[in-house]
Structures are given as structure tokens and as C-alpha cells.
């Protein structure tokens, strides 16, 4: 089904992409954006749901990453996840930083940059990403739990207790 959608979208892109009004492109409804979304679904389905090799997903997404100045956060996050499975933290971080420039407040990108910083044992940088997430999404229980875990790990009992309290308030626990 996804392959058929991809083929039809490629055909329509060749015929109509340059004839679309700017507003269609601005809202991500153009054929190139549709191809990215179809490719995202294909890779997520194959590599996450069906457990195919992460290398398959990397190869499928690579053309969309290399040629894209503004990498959509969901695609950047998925590609970075696959690269992390391949133990390629450096490239994963580079892709996320490129996406962050275009989408500086996106939770997917900030979250994955936090994860990479933790894996690199760069705790000050991880804390910076966490602080940004807390500033932007202060009511998100997942971020509050992440802050609780991070500050517990860092043995900062004052902040750990603060985020424990806020997490319990948010989750009703």
C-alpha cells in the first residue's frame, strides 16, 4: 500500500509540483512533503513494527536527510534513532542539530539530543536540553519524570524532590 502511494506521489510530483500554489507548500501538502511522510511511515513500519534491520531504514531515509536543509523533526528523530542503533552517535547528533536549527522548540529533537548527551556522558549538555524541555513543556508528565530521574542520577536531591512533587501533581499520584 505504501509502495503504491509512493509511486503515485512520485508521478504526481513530476506532473504538478511546480504548479502548486505557495500556500500548499507552506502547509506541507505538496508532493515532496507527502513523499517524506510516506517514507517515514515505511521506515517506521519496517524497522520499528516489523523489526527489520535498522540499516534498511538508514538507507531508505538517507536521501531525504542528505538533500534536506530543514529536516522535519519526526524524520530526524527516527533517523537518529536508527543511527543510534548503528552506534553512530556523531551523525545522529549532527542530523538532530540540523533539525533543531529549523525547529528549535520541537520536543522530539530536544528529547533525542538529551538522550545522546547522556550516552556521551555529557551531563551538562544533557541538563541544558532538559531545561529547555522543561521551559517549553513544563506540564508534560514524561518530561517531569525524566527530570526526576536525571536529577536523582545526578544526586541533586533538591531538584529531584521538586520534580517528584511536580510529577505527582501532574499524574494525580
mmCIF file with all atom_site columns, C-alpha atoms in Angstrom:
data_model
loop_
_atom_site.group_PDB
_atom_site.id
_atom_site.type_symbol
_atom_site.label_atom_id
_atom_site.label_alt_id
_atom_site.label_comp_id
_atom_site.label_asym_id
_atom_site.label_entity_id
_atom_site.label_seq_id
_atom_site.pdbx_PDB_ins_code
_atom_site.Cartn_x
_atom_site.Cartn_y
_atom_site.Cartn_z
_atom_site.occupancy
_atom_site.B_iso_or_equiv
_atom_site.pdbx_formal_charge
_atom_site.auth_seq_id
_atom_site.auth_comp_id
_atom_site.auth_asym_id
_atom_site.auth_atom_id
_atom_site.pdbx_PDB_model_num
ATOM 1   C CA . UNK A 1 1   ? 0.000  0.000  0.000   1.00 0.00 ? 1   UNK A CA 1
ATOM 2   C CA . UNK A 1 2   ? 2.790  2.430  0.912   1.00 0.00 ? 2   UNK A CA 1
ATOM 3   C CA . UNK A 1 3   ? 4.740  1.492  -2.210  1.00 0.00 ? 3   UNK A CA 1
ATOM 4   C CA . UNK A 1 4   ? 1.691  2.256  -4.369  1.00 0.00 ? 4   UNK A CA 1
ATOM 5   C CA . UNK A 1 5   ? 1.219  5.607  -2.615  1.00 0.00 ? 5   UNK A CA 1
ATOM 6   C CA . UNK A 1 6   ? 4.898  6.406  -3.138  1.00 0.00 ? 6   UNK A CA 1
ATOM 7   C CA . UNK A 1 7   ? 4.741  5.591  -6.870  1.00 0.00 ? 7   UNK A CA 1
ATOM 8   C CA . UNK A 1 8   ? 1.592  7.662  -7.395  1.00 0.00 ? 8   UNK A CA 1
ATOM 9   C CA . UNK A 1 9   ? 3.051  10.582 -5.453  1.00 0.00 ? 9   UNK A CA 1
ATOM 10  C CA . UNK A 1 10  ? 6.291  10.439 -7.460  1.00 0.00 ? 10  UNK A CA 1
ATOM 11  C CA . UNK A 1 11  ? 4.266  10.502 -10.683 1.00 0.00 ? 11  UNK A CA 1
ATOM 12  C CA . UNK A 1 12  ? 2.147  13.431 -9.488  1.00 0.00 ? 12  UNK A CA 1
ATOM 13  C CA . UNK A 1 13  ? 5.227  15.275 -8.252  1.00 0.00 ? 13  UNK A CA 1
ATOM 14  C CA . UNK A 1 14  ? 6.734  15.190 -11.732 1.00 0.00 ? 14  UNK A CA 1
ATOM 15  C CA . UNK A 1 15  ? 3.497  16.469 -13.234 1.00 0.00 ? 15  UNK A CA 1
ATOM 16  C CA . UNK A 1 16  ? 2.330  19.070 -10.706 1.00 0.00 ? 16  UNK A CA 1
ATOM 17  C CA . UNK A 1 17  ? 4.954  20.024 -8.077  1.00 0.00 ? 17  UNK A CA 1
ATOM 18  C CA . UNK A 1 18  ? 5.947  23.273 -9.795  1.00 0.00 ? 18  UNK A CA 1
ATOM 19  C CA . UNK A 1 19  ? 2.322  24.235 -10.426 1.00 0.00 ? 19  UNK A CA 1
ATOM 20  C CA . UNK A 1 20  ? 1.228  24.195 -6.776  1.00 0.00 ? 20  UNK A CA 1
ATOM 21  C CA . UNK A 1 21  ? 0.407  27.468 -5.002  1.00 0.00 ? 21  UNK A CA 1
ATOM 22  C CA . UNK A 1 22  ? 2.894  28.537 -2.333  1.00 0.00 ? 22  UNK A CA 1
ATOM 23  C CA . UNK A 1 23  ? 0.353  28.087 0.431   1.00 0.00 ? 23  UNK A CA 1
ATOM 24  C CA . UNK A 1 24  ? 0.097  24.370 -0.335  1.00 0.00 ? 24  UNK A CA 1
ATOM 25  C CA . UNK A 1 25  ? 3.859  24.020 0.072   1.00 0.00 ? 25  UNK A CA 1
ATOM 26  C CA . UNK A 1 26  ? 3.859  26.155 3.213   1.00 0.00 ? 26  UNK A CA 1
ATOM 27  C CA . UNK A 1 27  ? 1.450  23.753 4.895   1.00 0.00 ? 27  UNK A CA 1
ATOM 28  C CA . UNK A 1 28  ? 3.445  20.690 3.839   1.00 0.00 ? 28  UNK A CA 1
ATOM 29  C CA . UNK A 1 29  ? 0.777  19.468 1.460   1.00 0.00 ? 29  UNK A CA 1
ATOM 30  C CA . UNK A 1 30  ? 2.981  19.400 -1.612  1.00 0.00 ? 30  UNK A CA 1
ATOM 31  C CA . UNK A 1 31  ? 4.186  16.188 -3.233  1.00 0.00 ? 31  UNK A CA 1
ATOM 32  C CA . UNK A 1 32  ? 7.711  16.344 -1.823  1.00 0.00 ? 32  UNK A CA 1
ATOM 33  C CA . UNK A 1 33  ? 6.335  16.611 1.719   1.00 0.00 ? 33  UNK A CA 1
ATOM 34  C CA . UNK A 1 34  ? 3.952  13.754 1.033   1.00 0.00 ? 34  UNK A CA 1
ATOM 35  C CA . UNK A 1 35  ? 6.864  11.608 -0.148  1.00 0.00 ? 35  UNK A CA 1
ATOM 36  C CA . UNK A 1 36  ? 8.707  12.344 3.093   1.00 0.00 ? 36  UNK A CA 1
ATOM 37  C CA . UNK A 1 37  ? 5.656  11.324 5.133   1.00 0.00 ? 37  UNK A CA 1
ATOM 38  C CA . UNK A 1 38  ? 5.160  8.117  3.156   1.00 0.00 ? 38  UNK A CA 1
ATOM 39  C CA . UNK A 1 39  ? 8.847  7.270  3.557   1.00 0.00 ? 39  UNK A CA 1
ATOM 40  C CA . UNK A 1 40  ? 8.648  7.966  7.292   1.00 0.00 ? 40  UNK A CA 1
ATOM 41  C CA . UNK A 1 41  ? 5.697  5.564  7.584   1.00 0.00 ? 41  UNK A CA 1
ATOM 42  C CA . UNK A 1 42  ? 7.506  2.938  5.538   1.00 0.00 ? 42  UNK A CA 1
ATOM 43  C CA . UNK A 1 43  ? 10.651 3.052  7.665   1.00 0.00 ? 43  UNK A CA 1
ATOM 44  C CA . UNK A 1 44  ? 8.765  3.210  10.969  1.00 0.00 ? 44  UNK A CA 1
ATOM 45  C CA . UNK A 1 45  ? 6.644  0.245  9.909   1.00 0.00 ? 45  UNK A CA 1
ATOM 46  C CA . UNK A 1 46  ? 9.536  -1.838 8.673   1.00 0.00 ? 46  UNK A CA 1
ATOM 47  C CA . UNK A 1 47  ? 12.159 -1.046 11.312  1.00 0.00 ? 47  UNK A CA 1
ATOM 48  C CA . UNK A 1 48  ? 10.085 -0.498 14.436  1.00 0.00 ? 48  UNK A CA 1
ATOM 49  C CA . UNK A 1 49  ? 6.913  -2.512 13.961  1.00 0.00 ? 49  UNK A CA 1
ATOM 50  C CA . UNK A 1 50  ? 8.251  -5.353 11.798  1.00 0.00 ? 50  UNK A CA 1
ATOM 51  C CA . UNK A 1 51  ? 11.726 -5.344 13.381  1.00 0.00 ? 51  UNK A CA 1
ATOM 52  C CA . UNK A 1 52  ? 13.699 -5.190 10.141  1.00 0.00 ? 52  UNK A CA 1
ATOM 53  C CA . UNK A 1 53  ? 17.323 -4.141 10.396  1.00 0.00 ? 53  UNK A CA 1
ATOM 54  C CA . UNK A 1 54  ? 17.997 -0.516 11.262  1.00 0.00 ? 54  UNK A CA 1
ATOM 55  C CA . UNK A 1 55  ? 20.397 -0.449 8.300   1.00 0.00 ? 55  UNK A CA 1
ATOM 56  C CA . UNK A 1 56  ? 17.407 -0.813 5.943   1.00 0.00 ? 56  UNK A CA 1
ATOM 57  C CA . UNK A 1 57  ? 15.788 2.280  7.428   1.00 0.00 ? 57  UNK A CA 1
ATOM 58  C CA . UNK A 1 58  ? 19.007 4.282  7.298   1.00 0.00 ? 58  UNK A CA 1
ATOM 59  C CA . UNK A 1 59  ? 19.393 3.547  3.577   1.00 0.00 ? 59  UNK A CA 1
ATOM 60  C CA . UNK A 1 60  ? 15.769 4.432  2.818   1.00 0.00 ? 60  UNK A CA 1
ATOM 61  C CA . UNK A 1 61  ? 15.878 7.730  4.750   1.00 0.00 ? 61  UNK A CA 1
ATOM 62  C CA . UNK A 1 62  ? 19.398 8.812  3.758   1.00 0.00 ? 62  UNK A CA 1
ATOM 63  C CA . UNK A 1 63  ? 18.374 10.620 0.518   1.00 0.00 ? 63  UNK A CA 1
ATOM 64  C CA . UNK A 1 64  ? 15.791 12.652 2.447   1.00 0.00 ? 64  UNK A CA 1
ATOM 65  C CA . UNK A 1 65  ? 18.322 13.600 5.105   1.00 0.00 ? 65  UNK A CA 1
ATOM 66  C CA . UNK A 1 66  ? 21.229 14.468 2.813   1.00 0.00 ? 66  UNK A CA 1
ATOM 67  C CA . UNK A 1 67  ? 19.243 16.678 0.482   1.00 0.00 ? 67  UNK A CA 1
ATOM 68  C CA . UNK A 1 68  ? 17.075 18.407 3.066   1.00 0.00 ? 68  UNK A CA 1
ATOM 69  C CA . UNK A 1 69  ? 18.078 21.700 4.624   1.00 0.00 ? 69  UNK A CA 1
ATOM 70  C CA . UNK A 1 70  ? 15.140 21.712 7.050   1.00 0.00 ? 70  UNK A CA 1
ATOM 71  C CA . UNK A 1 71  ? 14.785 18.159 8.310   1.00 0.00 ? 71  UNK A CA 1
ATOM 72  C CA . UNK A 1 72  ? 11.326 17.551 9.732   1.00 0.00 ? 72  UNK A CA 1
ATOM 73  C CA . UNK A 1 73  ? 11.603 16.626 13.424  1.00 0.00 ? 73  UNK A CA 1
ATOM 74  C CA . UNK A 1 74  ? 9.805  13.283 13.164  1.00 0.00 ? 74  UNK A CA 1
ATOM 75  C CA . UNK A 1 75  ? 12.088 12.179 10.329  1.00 0.00 ? 75  UNK A CA 1
ATOM 76  C CA . UNK A 1 76  ? 15.202 13.492 12.105  1.00 0.00 ? 76  UNK A CA 1
ATOM 77  C CA . UNK A 1 77  ? 14.211 11.690 15.312  1.00 0.00 ? 77  UNK A CA 1
ATOM 78  C CA . UNK A 1 78  ? 13.569 8.394  13.512  1.00 0.00 ? 78  UNK A CA 1
ATOM 79  C CA . UNK A 1 79  ? 16.799 8.637  11.517  1.00 0.00 ? 79  UNK A CA 1
ATOM 80  C CA . UNK A 1 80  ? 18.768 9.493  14.660  1.00 0.00 ? 80  UNK A CA 1
ATOM 81  C CA . UNK A 1 81  ? 17.188 6.540  16.466  1.00 0.00 ? 81  UNK A CA 1
ATOM 82  C CA . UNK A 1 82  ? 18.297 4.229  13.646  1.00 0.00 ? 82  UNK A CA 1
ATOM 83  C CA . UNK A 1 83  ? 21.797 5.712  13.657  1.00 0.00 ? 83  UNK A CA 1
ATOM 84  C CA . UNK A 1 84  ? 21.962 5.204  17.415  1.00 0.00 ? 84  UNK A CA 1
ATOM 85  C CA . UNK A 1 85  ? 21.095 1.537  16.829  1.00 0.00 ? 85  UNK A CA 1
ATOM 86  C CA . UNK A 1 86  ? 24.083 1.523  14.455  1.00 0.00 ? 86  UNK A CA 1
ATOM 87  C CA . UNK A 1 87  ? 26.253 3.081  17.225  1.00 0.00 ? 87  UNK A CA 1
ATOM 88  C CA . UNK A 1 88  ? 26.734 6.218  15.136  1.00 0.00 ? 88  UNK A CA 1
ATOM 89  C CA . UNK A 1 89  ? 26.075 8.897  17.761  1.00 0.00 ? 89  UNK A CA 1
ATOM 90  C CA . UNK A 1 90  ? 28.075 11.552 15.955  1.00 0.00 ? 90  UNK A CA 1
ATOM 91  C CA . UNK A 1 91  ? 25.979 11.507 12.785  1.00 0.00 ? 91  UNK A CA 1
ATOM 92  C CA . UNK A 1 92  ? 22.764 11.154 14.801  1.00 0.00 ? 92  UNK A CA 1
ATOM 93  C CA . UNK A 1 93  ? 23.637 14.288 16.737  1.00 0.00 ? 93  UNK A CA 1
ATOM 94  C CA . UNK A 1 94  ? 24.546 16.194 13.553  1.00 0.00 ? 94  UNK A CA 1
ATOM 95  C CA . UNK A 1 95  ? 21.185 15.359 11.965  1.00 0.00 ? 95  UNK A CA 1
ATOM 96  C CA . UNK A 1 96  ? 19.311 16.422 15.089  1.00 0.00 ? 96  UNK A CA 1
ATOM 97  C CA . UNK A 1 97  ? 21.247 19.681 15.347  1.00 0.00 ? 97  UNK A CA 1
ATOM 98  C CA . UNK A 1 98  ? 20.358 20.466 11.731  1.00 0.00 ? 98  UNK A CA 1
ATOM 99  C CA . UNK A 1 99  ? 16.703 19.830 12.512  1.00 0.00 ? 99  UNK A CA 1
ATOM 100 C CA . UNK A 1 100 ? 16.955 21.873 15.702  1.00 0.00 ? 100 UNK A CA 1
ATOM 101 C CA . UNK A 1 101 ? 18.068 24.928 13.715  1.00 0.00 ? 101 UNK A CA 1
ATOM 102 C CA . UNK A 1 102 ? 14.836 24.846 11.731  1.00 0.00 ? 102 UNK A CA 1
ATOM 103 C CA . UNK A 1 103 ? 12.607 23.651 14.599  1.00 0.00 ? 103 UNK A CA 1
ATOM 104 C CA . UNK A 1 104 ? 14.268 24.860 17.831  1.00 0.00 ? 104 UNK A CA 1
ATOM 105 C CA . UNK A 1 105 ? 11.361 24.042 20.137  1.00 0.00 ? 105 UNK A CA 1
ATOM 106 C CA . UNK A 1 106 ? 10.478 20.575 18.935  1.00 0.00 ? 106 UNK A CA 1
ATOM 107 C CA . UNK A 1 107 ? 10.162 18.032 21.728  1.00 0.00 ? 107 UNK A CA 1
ATOM 108 C CA . UNK A 1 108 ? 11.241 15.068 19.577  1.00 0.00 ? 108 UNK A CA 1
ATOM 109 C CA . UNK A 1 109 ? 14.529 16.714 18.654  1.00 0.00 ? 109 UNK A CA 1
ATOM 110 C CA . UNK A 1 110 ? 15.274 18.021 22.141  1.00 0.00 ? 110 UNK A CA 1
ATOM 111 C CA . UNK A 1 111 ? 14.459 14.667 23.690  1.00 0.00 ? 111 UNK A CA 1
ATOM 112 C CA . UNK A 1 112 ? 16.749 12.746 21.349  1.00 0.00 ? 112 UNK A CA 1
ATOM 113 C CA . UNK A 1 113 ? 19.560 15.306 21.832  1.00 0.00 ? 113 UNK A CA 1
ATOM 114 C CA . UNK A 1 114 ? 19.170 14.780 25.584  1.00 0.00 ? 114 UNK A CA 1
ATOM 115 C CA . UNK A 1 115 ? 19.438 11.008 25.086  1.00 0.00 ? 115 UNK A CA 1
ATOM 116 C CA . UNK A 1 116 ? 22.594 11.324 23.004  1.00 0.00 ? 116 UNK A CA 1
ATOM 117 C CA . UNK A 1 117 ? 24.179 13.674 25.539  1.00 0.00 ? 117 UNK A CA 1
ATOM 118 C CA . UNK A 1 118 ? 23.502 11.095 28.269  1.00 0.00 ? 118 UNK A CA 1
ATOM 119 C CA . UNK A 1 119 ? 25.047 8.335  26.143  1.00 0.00 ? 119 UNK A CA 1
ATOM 120 C CA . UNK A 1 120 ? 28.090 10.548 25.589  1.00 0.00 ? 120 UNK A CA 1
ATOM 121 C CA . UNK A 1 121 ? 28.305 11.216 29.360  1.00 0.00 ? 121 UNK A CA 1
ATOM 122 C CA . UNK A 1 122 ? 27.926 14.930 28.606  1.00 0.00 ? 122 UNK A CA 1
ATOM 123 C CA . UNK A 1 123 ? 25.695 15.649 31.585  1.00 0.00 ? 123 UNK A CA 1
ATOM 124 C CA . UNK A 1 124 ? 25.963 19.459 31.485  1.00 0.00 ? 124 UNK A CA 1
ATOM 125 C CA . UNK A 1 125 ? 24.738 19.433 27.864  1.00 0.00 ? 125 UNK A CA 1
ATOM 126 C CA . UNK A 1 126 ? 22.001 16.927 28.728  1.00 0.00 ? 126 UNK A CA 1
ATOM 127 C CA . UNK A 1 127 ? 20.853 19.226 31.504  1.00 0.00 ? 127 UNK A CA 1
ATOM 128 C CA . UNK A 1 128 ? 20.682 22.154 29.068  1.00 0.00 ? 128 UNK A CA 1
ATOM 129 C CA . UNK A 1 129 ? 18.390 20.182 26.763  1.00 0.00 ? 129 UNK A CA 1
ATOM 130 C CA . UNK A 1 130 ? 16.321 19.084 29.749  1.00 0.00 ? 130 UNK A CA 1
ATOM 131 C CA . UNK A 1 131 ? 15.973 22.692 30.958  1.00 0.00 ? 131 UNK A CA 1
ATOM 132 C CA . UNK A 1 132 ? 14.756 23.737 27.512  1.00 0.00 ? 132 UNK A CA 1
ATOM 133 C CA . UNK A 1 133 ? 12.216 20.923 27.514  1.00 0.00 ? 133 UNK A CA 1
ATOM 134 C CA . UNK A 1 134 ? 11.028 21.901 30.992  1.00 0.00 ? 134 UNK A CA 1
ATOM 135 C CA . UNK A 1 135 ? 10.711 25.538 29.958  1.00 0.00 ? 135 UNK A CA 1
ATOM 136 C CA . UNK A 1 136 ? 8.703  24.701 26.834  1.00 0.00 ? 136 UNK A CA 1
ATOM 137 C CA . UNK A 1 137 ? 6.691  21.745 28.115  1.00 0.00 ? 137 UNK A CA 1
ATOM 138 C CA . UNK A 1 138 ? 6.549  22.263 31.869  1.00 0.00 ? 138 UNK A CA 1
ATOM 139 C CA . UNK A 1 139 ? 3.273  20.357 32.254  1.00 0.00 ? 139 UNK A CA 1
ATOM 140 C CA . UNK A 1 140 ? 4.303  17.242 30.336  1.00 0.00 ? 140 UNK A CA 1
ATOM 141 C CA . UNK A 1 141 ? 4.438  14.377 32.837  1.00 0.00 ? 141 UNK A CA 1
ATOM 142 C CA . UNK A 1 142 ? 7.016  12.462 30.762  1.00 0.00 ? 142 UNK A CA 1
ATOM 143 C CA . UNK A 1 143 ? 9.421  15.391 30.904  1.00 0.00 ? 143 UNK A CA 1
ATOM 144 C CA . UNK A 1 144 ? 8.809  15.839 34.626  1.00 0.00 ? 144 UNK A CA 1
ATOM 145 C CA . UNK A 1 145 ? 9.594  12.147 35.142  1.00 0.00 ? 145 UNK A CA 1
ATOM 146 C CA . UNK A 1 146 ? 12.728 12.498 33.020  1.00 0.00 ? 146 UNK A CA 1
ATOM 147 C CA . UNK A 1 147 ? 13.811 15.466 35.165  1.00 0.00 ? 147 UNK A CA 1
ATOM 148 C CA . UNK A 1 148 ? 13.153 13.458 38.336  1.00 0.00 ? 148 UNK A CA 1
ATOM 149 C CA . UNK A 1 149 ? 15.264 10.567 37.037  1.00 0.00 ? 149 UNK A CA 1
ATOM 150 C CA . UNK A 1 150 ? 18.038 12.823 35.762  1.00 0.00 ? 150 UNK A CA 1
ATOM 151 C CA . UNK A 1 151 ? 18.398 14.801 38.980  1.00 0.00 ? 151 UNK A CA 1
ATOM 152 C CA . UNK A 1 152 ? 18.193 11.622 41.057  1.00 0.00 ? 152 UNK A CA 1
ATOM 153 C CA . UNK A 1 153 ? 21.001 10.165 38.948  1.00 0.00 ? 153 UNK A CA 1
ATOM 154 C CA . UNK A 1 154 ? 22.981 13.384 39.381  1.00 0.00 ? 154 UNK A CA 1
ATOM 155 C CA . UNK A 1 155 ? 22.362 13.143 43.155  1.00 0.00 ? 155 UNK A CA 1
ATOM 156 C CA . UNK A 1 156 ? 20.713 16.555 43.257  1.00 0.00 ? 156 UNK A CA 1
ATOM 157 C CA . UNK A 1 157 ? 18.085 15.780 45.866  1.00 0.00 ? 157 UNK A CA 1
ATOM 158 C CA . UNK A 1 158 ? 16.630 19.290 45.914  1.00 0.00 ? 158 UNK A CA 1
ATOM 159 C CA . UNK A 1 159 ? 15.745 19.233 42.203  1.00 0.00 ? 159 UNK A CA 1
ATOM 160 C CA . UNK A 1 160 ? 14.837 15.551 42.285  1.00 0.00 ? 160 UNK A CA 1
ATOM 161 C CA . UNK A 1 161 ? 12.338 16.228 45.066  1.00 0.00 ? 161 UNK A CA 1
ATOM 162 C CA . UNK A 1 162 ? 10.950 19.237 43.212  1.00 0.00 ? 162 UNK A CA 1
ATOM 163 C CA . UNK A 1 163 ? 10.301 17.228 40.057  1.00 0.00 ? 163 UNK A CA 1
ATOM 164 C CA . UNK A 1 164 ? 8.958  14.310 42.077  1.00 0.00 ? 164 UNK A CA 1
ATOM 165 C CA . UNK A 1 165 ? 6.407  16.682 43.618  1.00 0.00 ? 165 UNK A CA 1
ATOM 166 C CA . UNK A 1 166 ? 5.500  18.218 40.239  1.00 0.00 ? 166 UNK A CA 1
ATOM 167 C CA . UNK A 1 167 ? 5.267  14.800 38.615  1.00 0.00 ? 167 UNK A CA 1
ATOM 168 C CA . UNK A 1 168 ? 2.923  13.554 41.335  1.00 0.00 ? 168 UNK A CA 1
ATOM 169 C CA . UNK A 1 169 ? 0.786  16.683 40.980  1.00 0.00 ? 169 UNK A CA 1
ATOM 170 C CA . UNK A 1 170 ? 0.558  16.203 37.222  1.00 0.00 ? 170 UNK A CA 1
ATOM 171 C CA . UNK A 1 171 ? -0.231 12.491 37.347  1.00 0.00 ? 171 UNK A CA 1
ATOM 172 C CA . UNK A 1 172 ? -2.509 12.595 40.384  1.00 0.00 ? 172 UNK A CA 1
ATOM 173 C CA . UNK A 1 173 ? -0.373 10.047 42.199  1.00 0.00 ? 173 UNK A CA 1
#
